[in-house]
XYZ file of N, CA and C in Angstrom:
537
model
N 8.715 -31.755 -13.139
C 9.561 -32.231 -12.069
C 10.809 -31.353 -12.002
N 11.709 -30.796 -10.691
C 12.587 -29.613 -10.569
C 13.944 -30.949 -10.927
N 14.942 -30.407 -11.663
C 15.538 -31.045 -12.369
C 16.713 -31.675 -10.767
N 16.897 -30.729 -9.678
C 17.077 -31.182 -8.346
C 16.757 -32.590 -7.856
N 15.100 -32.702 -8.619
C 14.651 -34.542 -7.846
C 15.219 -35.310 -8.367
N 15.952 -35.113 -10.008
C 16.587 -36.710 -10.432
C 18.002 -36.390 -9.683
N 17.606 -37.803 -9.142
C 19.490 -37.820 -8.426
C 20.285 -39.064 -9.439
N 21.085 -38.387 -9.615
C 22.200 -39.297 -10.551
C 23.532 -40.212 -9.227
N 22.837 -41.747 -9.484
C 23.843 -42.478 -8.258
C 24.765 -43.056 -9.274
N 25.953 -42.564 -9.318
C 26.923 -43.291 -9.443
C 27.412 -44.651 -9.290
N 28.279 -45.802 -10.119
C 28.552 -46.604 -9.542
C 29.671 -46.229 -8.541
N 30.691 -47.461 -8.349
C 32.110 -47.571 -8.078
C 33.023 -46.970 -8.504
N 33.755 -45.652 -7.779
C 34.731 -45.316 -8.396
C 34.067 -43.691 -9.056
N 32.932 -43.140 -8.778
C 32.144 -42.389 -9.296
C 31.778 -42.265 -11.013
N 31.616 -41.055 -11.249
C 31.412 -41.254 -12.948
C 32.100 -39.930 -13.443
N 33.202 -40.016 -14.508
C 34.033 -38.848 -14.918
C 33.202 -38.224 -15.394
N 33.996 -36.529 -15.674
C 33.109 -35.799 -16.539
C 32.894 -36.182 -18.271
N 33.362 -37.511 -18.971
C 32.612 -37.981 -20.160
C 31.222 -38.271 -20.031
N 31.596 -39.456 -18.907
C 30.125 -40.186 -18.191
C 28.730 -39.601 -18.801
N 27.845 -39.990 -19.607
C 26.332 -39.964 -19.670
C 25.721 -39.151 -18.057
N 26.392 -39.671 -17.286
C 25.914 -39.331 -15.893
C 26.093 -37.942 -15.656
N 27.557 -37.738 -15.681
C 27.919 -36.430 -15.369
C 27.666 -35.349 -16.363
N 27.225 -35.725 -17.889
C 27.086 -34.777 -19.379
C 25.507 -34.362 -18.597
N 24.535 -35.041 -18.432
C 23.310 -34.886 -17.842
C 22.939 -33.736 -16.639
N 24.506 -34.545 -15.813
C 23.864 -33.456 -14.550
C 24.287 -32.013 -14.986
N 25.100 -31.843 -15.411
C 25.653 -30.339 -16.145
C 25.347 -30.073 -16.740
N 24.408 -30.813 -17.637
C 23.433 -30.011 -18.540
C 21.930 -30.008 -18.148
N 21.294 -30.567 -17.413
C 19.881 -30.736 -16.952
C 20.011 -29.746 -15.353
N 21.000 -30.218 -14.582
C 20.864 -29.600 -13.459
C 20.264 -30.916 -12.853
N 21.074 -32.069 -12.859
C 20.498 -33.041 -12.341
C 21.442 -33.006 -10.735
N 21.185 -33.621 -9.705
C 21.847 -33.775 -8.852
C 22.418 -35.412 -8.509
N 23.924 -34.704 -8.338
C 24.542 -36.200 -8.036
C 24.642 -36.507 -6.614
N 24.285 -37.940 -6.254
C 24.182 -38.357 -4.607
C 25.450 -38.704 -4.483
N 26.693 -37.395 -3.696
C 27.829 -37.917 -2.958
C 28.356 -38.873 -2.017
N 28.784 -39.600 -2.201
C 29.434 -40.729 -1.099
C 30.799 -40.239 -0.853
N 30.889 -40.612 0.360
C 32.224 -40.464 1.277
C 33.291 -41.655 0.551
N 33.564 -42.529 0.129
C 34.373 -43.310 -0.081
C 33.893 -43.522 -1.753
N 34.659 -43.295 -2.757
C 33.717 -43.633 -3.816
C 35.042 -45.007 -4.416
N 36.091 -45.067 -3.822
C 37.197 -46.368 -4.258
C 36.745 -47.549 -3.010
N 36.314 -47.573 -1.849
C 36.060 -48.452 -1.039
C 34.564 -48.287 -0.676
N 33.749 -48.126 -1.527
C 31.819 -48.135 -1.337
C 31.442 -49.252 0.209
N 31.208 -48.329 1.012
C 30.632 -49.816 2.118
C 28.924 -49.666 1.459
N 28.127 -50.767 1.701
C 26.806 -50.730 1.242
C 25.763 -49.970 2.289
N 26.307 -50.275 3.638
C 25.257 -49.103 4.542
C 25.671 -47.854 4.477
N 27.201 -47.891 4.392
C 27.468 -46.034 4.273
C 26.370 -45.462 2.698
N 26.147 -46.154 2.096
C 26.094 -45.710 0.774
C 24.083 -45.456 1.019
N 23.662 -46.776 1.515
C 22.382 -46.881 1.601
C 21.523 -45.773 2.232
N 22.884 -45.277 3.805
C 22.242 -44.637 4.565
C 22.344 -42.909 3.927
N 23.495 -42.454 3.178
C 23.386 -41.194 2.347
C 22.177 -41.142 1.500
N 21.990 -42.216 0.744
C 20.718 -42.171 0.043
C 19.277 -41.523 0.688
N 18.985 -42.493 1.698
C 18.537 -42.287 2.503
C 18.032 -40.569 3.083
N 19.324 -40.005 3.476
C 19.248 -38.546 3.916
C 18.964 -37.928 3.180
N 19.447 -37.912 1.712
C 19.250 -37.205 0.519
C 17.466 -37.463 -0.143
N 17.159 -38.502 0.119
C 15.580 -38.583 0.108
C 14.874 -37.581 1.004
N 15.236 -38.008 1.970
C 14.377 -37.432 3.256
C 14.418 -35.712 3.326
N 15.387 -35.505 2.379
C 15.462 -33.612 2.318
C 14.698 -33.347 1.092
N 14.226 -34.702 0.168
C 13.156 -34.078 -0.764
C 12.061 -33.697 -0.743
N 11.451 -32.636 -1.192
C 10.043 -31.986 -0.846
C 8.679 -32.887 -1.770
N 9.920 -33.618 -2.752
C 8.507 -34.408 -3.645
C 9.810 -36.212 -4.158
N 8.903 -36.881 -4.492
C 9.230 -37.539 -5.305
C 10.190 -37.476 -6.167
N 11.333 -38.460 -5.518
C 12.325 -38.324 -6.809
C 12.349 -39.332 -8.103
N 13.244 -39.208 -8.772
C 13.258 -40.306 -9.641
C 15.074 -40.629 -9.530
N 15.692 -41.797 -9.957
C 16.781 -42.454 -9.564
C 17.730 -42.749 -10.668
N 18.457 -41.984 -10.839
C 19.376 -42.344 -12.217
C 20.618 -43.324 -12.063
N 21.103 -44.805 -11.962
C 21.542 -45.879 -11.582
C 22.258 -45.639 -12.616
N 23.662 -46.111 -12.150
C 24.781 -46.546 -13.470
C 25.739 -47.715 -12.037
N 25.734 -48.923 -12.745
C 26.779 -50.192 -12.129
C 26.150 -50.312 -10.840
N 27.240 -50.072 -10.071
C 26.841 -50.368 -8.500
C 25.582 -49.700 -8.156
N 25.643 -48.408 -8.697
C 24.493 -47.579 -8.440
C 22.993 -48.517 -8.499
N 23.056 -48.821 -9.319
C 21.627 -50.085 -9.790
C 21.726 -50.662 -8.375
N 22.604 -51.605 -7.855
C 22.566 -52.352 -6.997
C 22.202 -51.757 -5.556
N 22.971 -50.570 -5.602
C 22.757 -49.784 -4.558
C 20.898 -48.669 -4.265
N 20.513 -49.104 -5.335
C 18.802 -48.575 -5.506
C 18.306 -49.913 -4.879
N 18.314 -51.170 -5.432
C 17.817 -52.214 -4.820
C 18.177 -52.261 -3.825
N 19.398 -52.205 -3.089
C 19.711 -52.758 -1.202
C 18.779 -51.465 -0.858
N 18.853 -50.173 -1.206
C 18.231 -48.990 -0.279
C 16.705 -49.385 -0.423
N 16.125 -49.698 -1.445
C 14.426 -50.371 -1.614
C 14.342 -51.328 -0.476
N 15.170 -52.582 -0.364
C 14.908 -53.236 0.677
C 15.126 -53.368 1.576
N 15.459 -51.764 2.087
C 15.955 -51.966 4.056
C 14.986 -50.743 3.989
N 14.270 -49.892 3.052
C 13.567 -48.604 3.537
C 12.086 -48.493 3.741
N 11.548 -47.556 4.650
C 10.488 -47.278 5.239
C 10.040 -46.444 4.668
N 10.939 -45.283 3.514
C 10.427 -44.730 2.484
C 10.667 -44.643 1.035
N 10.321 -45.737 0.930
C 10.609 -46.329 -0.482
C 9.390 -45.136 -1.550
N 8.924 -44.264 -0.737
C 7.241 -43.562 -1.628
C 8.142 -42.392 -1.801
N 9.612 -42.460 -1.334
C 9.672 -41.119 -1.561
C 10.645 -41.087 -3.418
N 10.219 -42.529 -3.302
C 10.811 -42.267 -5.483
C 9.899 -43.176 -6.041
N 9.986 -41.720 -7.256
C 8.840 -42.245 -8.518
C 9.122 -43.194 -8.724
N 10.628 -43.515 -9.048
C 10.846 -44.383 -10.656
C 12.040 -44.590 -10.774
N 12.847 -45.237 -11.220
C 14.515 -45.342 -11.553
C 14.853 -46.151 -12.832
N 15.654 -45.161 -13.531
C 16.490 -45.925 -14.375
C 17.641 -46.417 -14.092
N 17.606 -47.763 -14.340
C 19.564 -48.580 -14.127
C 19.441 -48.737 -15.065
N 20.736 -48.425 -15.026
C 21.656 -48.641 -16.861
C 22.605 -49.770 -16.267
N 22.693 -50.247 -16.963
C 24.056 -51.448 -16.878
C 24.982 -51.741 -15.710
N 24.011 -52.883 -14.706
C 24.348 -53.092 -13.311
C 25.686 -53.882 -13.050
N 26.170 -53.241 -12.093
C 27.664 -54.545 -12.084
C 26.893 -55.512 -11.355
N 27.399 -56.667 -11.462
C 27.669 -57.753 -10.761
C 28.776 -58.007 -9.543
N 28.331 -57.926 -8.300
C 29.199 -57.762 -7.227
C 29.372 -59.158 -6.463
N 28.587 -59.865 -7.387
C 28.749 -61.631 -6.887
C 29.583 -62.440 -7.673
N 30.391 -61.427 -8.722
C 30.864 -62.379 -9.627
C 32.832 -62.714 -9.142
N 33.618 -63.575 -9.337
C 34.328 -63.744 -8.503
C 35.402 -62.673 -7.696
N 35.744 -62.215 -8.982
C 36.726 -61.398 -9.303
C 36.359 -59.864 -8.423
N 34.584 -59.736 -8.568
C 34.608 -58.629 -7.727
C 34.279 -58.656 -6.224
N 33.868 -60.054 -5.852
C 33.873 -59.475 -4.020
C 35.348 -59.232 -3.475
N 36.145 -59.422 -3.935
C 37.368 -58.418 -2.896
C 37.339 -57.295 -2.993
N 36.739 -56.573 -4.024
C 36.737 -55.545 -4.104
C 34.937 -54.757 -3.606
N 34.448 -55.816 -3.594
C 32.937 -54.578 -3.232
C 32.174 -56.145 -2.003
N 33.011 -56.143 -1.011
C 32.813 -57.205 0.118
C 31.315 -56.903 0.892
N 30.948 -55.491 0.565
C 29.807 -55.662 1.758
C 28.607 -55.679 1.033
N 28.750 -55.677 -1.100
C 27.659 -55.768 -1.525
C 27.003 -56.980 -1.867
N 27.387 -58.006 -0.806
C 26.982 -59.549 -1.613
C 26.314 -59.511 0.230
N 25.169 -60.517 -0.132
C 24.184 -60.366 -1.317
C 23.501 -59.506 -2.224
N 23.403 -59.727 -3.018
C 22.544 -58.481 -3.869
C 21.224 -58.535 -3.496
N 20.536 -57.730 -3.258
C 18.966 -57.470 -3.411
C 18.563 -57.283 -4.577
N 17.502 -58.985 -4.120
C 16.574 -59.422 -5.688
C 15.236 -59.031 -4.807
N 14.430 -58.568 -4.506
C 13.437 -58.149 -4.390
C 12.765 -56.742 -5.469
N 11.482 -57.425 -5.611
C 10.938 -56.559 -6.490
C 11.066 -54.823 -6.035
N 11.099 -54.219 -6.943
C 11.427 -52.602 -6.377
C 9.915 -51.958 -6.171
N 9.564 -50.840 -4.950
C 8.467 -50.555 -5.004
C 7.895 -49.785 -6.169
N 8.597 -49.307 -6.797
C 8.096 -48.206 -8.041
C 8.509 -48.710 -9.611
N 8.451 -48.202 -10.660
C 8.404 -48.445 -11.553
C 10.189 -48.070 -12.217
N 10.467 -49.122 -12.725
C 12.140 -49.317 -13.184
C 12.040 -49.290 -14.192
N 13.205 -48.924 -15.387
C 13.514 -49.228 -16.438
C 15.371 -50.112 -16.529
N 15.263 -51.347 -17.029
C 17.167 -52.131 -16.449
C 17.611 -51.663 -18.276
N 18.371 -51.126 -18.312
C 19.052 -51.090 -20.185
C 19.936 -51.727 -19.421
N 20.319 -52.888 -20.533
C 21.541 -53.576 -20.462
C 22.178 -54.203 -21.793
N 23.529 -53.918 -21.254
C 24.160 -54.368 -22.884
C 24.970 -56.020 -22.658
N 24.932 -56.398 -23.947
C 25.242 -57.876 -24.686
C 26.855 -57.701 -24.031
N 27.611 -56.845 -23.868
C 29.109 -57.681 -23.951
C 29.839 -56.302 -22.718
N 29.091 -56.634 -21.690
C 29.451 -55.921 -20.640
C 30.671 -56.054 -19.572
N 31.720 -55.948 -19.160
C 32.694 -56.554 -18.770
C 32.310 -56.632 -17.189
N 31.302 -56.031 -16.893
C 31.114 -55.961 -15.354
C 29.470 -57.217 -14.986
N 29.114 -57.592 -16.379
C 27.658 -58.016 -15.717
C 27.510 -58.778 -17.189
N 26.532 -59.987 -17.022
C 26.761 -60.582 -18.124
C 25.289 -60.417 -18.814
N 25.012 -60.825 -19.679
C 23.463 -60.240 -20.451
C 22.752 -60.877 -19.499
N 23.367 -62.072 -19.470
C 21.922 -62.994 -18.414
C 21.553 -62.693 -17.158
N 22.860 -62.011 -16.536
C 22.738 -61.992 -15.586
C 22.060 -60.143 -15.102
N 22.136 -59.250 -16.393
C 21.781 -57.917 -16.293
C 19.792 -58.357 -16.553
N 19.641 -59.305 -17.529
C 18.215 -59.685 -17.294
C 17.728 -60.732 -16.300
N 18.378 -61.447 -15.658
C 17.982 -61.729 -13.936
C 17.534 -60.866 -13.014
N 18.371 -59.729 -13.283
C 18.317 -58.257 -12.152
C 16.926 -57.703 -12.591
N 16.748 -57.405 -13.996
C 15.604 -57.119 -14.102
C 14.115 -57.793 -14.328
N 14.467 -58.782 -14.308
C 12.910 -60.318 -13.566
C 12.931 -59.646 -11.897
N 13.939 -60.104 -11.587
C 13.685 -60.058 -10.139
C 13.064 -58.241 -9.367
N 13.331 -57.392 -9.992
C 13.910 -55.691 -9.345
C 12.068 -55.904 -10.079
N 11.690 -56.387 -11.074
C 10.446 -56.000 -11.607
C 10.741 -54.957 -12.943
N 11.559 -54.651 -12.955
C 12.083 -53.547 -14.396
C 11.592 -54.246 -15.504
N 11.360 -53.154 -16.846
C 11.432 -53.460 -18.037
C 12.751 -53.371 -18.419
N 13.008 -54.325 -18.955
C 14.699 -54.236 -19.756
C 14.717 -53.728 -21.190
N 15.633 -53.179 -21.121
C 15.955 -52.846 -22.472
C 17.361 -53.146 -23.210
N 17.294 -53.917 -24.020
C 18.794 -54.567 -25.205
C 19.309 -53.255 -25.466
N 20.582 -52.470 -24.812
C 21.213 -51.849 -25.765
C 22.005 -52.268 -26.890
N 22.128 -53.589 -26.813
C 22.910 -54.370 -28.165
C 24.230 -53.988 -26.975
N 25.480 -54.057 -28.249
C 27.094 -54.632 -27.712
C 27.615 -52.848 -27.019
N 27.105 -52.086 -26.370
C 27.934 -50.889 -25.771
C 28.239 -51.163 -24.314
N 29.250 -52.295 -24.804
C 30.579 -52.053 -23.637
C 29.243 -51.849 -22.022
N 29.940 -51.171 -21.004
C 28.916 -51.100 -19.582
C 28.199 -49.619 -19.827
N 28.430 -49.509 -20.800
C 27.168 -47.997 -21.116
C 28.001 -46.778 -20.178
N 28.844 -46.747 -20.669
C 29.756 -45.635 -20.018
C 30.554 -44.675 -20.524
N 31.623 -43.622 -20.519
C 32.342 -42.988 -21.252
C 32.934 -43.211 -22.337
N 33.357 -44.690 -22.320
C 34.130 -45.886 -23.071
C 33.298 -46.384 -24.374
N 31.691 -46.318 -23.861
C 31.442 -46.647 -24.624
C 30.745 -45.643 -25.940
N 31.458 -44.506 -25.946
C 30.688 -43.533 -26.575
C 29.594 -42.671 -27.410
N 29.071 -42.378 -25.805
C 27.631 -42.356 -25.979
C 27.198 -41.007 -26.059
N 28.641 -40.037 -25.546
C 28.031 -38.384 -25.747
C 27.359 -38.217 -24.491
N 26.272 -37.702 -24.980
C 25.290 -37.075 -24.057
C 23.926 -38.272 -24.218
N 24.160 -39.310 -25.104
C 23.171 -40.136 -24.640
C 21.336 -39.815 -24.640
N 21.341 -39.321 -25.778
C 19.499 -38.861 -25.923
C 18.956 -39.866 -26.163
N 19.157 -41.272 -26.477
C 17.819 -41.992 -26.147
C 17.574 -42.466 -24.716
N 18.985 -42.862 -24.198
C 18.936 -43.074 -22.675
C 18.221 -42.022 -22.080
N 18.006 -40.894 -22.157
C 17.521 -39.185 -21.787
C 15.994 -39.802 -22.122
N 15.488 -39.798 -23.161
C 14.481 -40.419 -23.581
C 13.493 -41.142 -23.068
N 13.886 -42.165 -22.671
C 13.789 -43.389 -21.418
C 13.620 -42.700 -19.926
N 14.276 -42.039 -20.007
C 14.381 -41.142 -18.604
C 13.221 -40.401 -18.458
N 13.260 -39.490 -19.649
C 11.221 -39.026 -20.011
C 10.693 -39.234 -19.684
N 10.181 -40.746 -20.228
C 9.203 -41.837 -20.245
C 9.265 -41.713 -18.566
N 9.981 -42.268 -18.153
C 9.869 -42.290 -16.476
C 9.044 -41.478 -15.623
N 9.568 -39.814 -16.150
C 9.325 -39.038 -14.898
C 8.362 -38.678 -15.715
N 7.343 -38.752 -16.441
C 5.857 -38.768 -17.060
C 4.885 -39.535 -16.364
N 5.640 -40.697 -15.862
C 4.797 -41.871 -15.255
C 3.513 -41.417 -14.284
């Protein structure tokens, strides 16, 4: 697979250069899907970039999810007509955009899309996440159809939670684009 098809979606706020996300794309040659607003995310602006960035792929991508990003793979699965154009996606540690504190801040992502995803998911989620709660990171993945995976207590799986470059998450990612 050309290291071009994994697109790395960012949550909210994008992902610094510590980020698992960003160590990956600079070292794999992964590509990150730009949004126009990355402090005020609307959910169709976001859905419909996705979208374009599919439609210029020559094959099958696969979907690298961090927070919103997760959420934002599910709303684009359930408004699209080409859902064939991705293998597979990993979400890592989804925010919760229903929880109180965050709809003022992410207003156009409620409801969340619980519909099963057309392709094959992997949800890692951690025990003591400040954005998503265990139960509620394994709800996402009953419903999306994902296998979950316990990272145990790392924080939202992010810079913070220091992970480096993250080779088992990489790992997992493997497993995926083998599928």
């Amino acid at each position: 697979m050309k290291p071009h098809h994994i697109l790395i979606l960012p949550g909210w706020q994008n992902s610094g250069p510590g980020h698992w996300q960003s160590r990956w794309e600079a070292s794999h040659g992964y590509r990150r899907v730009e949004q126009h607003d990355w402090m005020h995310p609307k959910r169709g602006d976001w859905i419909a970039r996705l979208e374009e960035v599919l439609l210029g792929c020559d094959e099958p991508a696969v979907l690298v999810a961090h927070s919103l990003g997760c959420l934002h793979t599910a709303a684009w699965a359930s408004h699209s007509k080409n859902t064939d154009r991705v293998k597979a996606a990993l979400l890592v540690a989804p925010g919760d955009a229903e929880r109180e504190e965050m709809r003022p801040v992410l207003p156009s992502w409620s409801p969340i899309a619980m519909q099963r995803l057309p392709f094959p998911s992997v949800l890692v989620g951690s025990r003591n996440d400040p954005y998503c709660s265990f139960e509620r990171a394994q709800a996402f993945a009953l419903a999306w159809g994902s296998r979950f995976v316990d990272l145990g207590e790392a924080g939202h799986i992010n810079a913070e939670s220091g992970l480096g470059d993250w080779p088992a998450g990489h790992a997992v990612l493997a497993e995926l684009m083998n599928l």
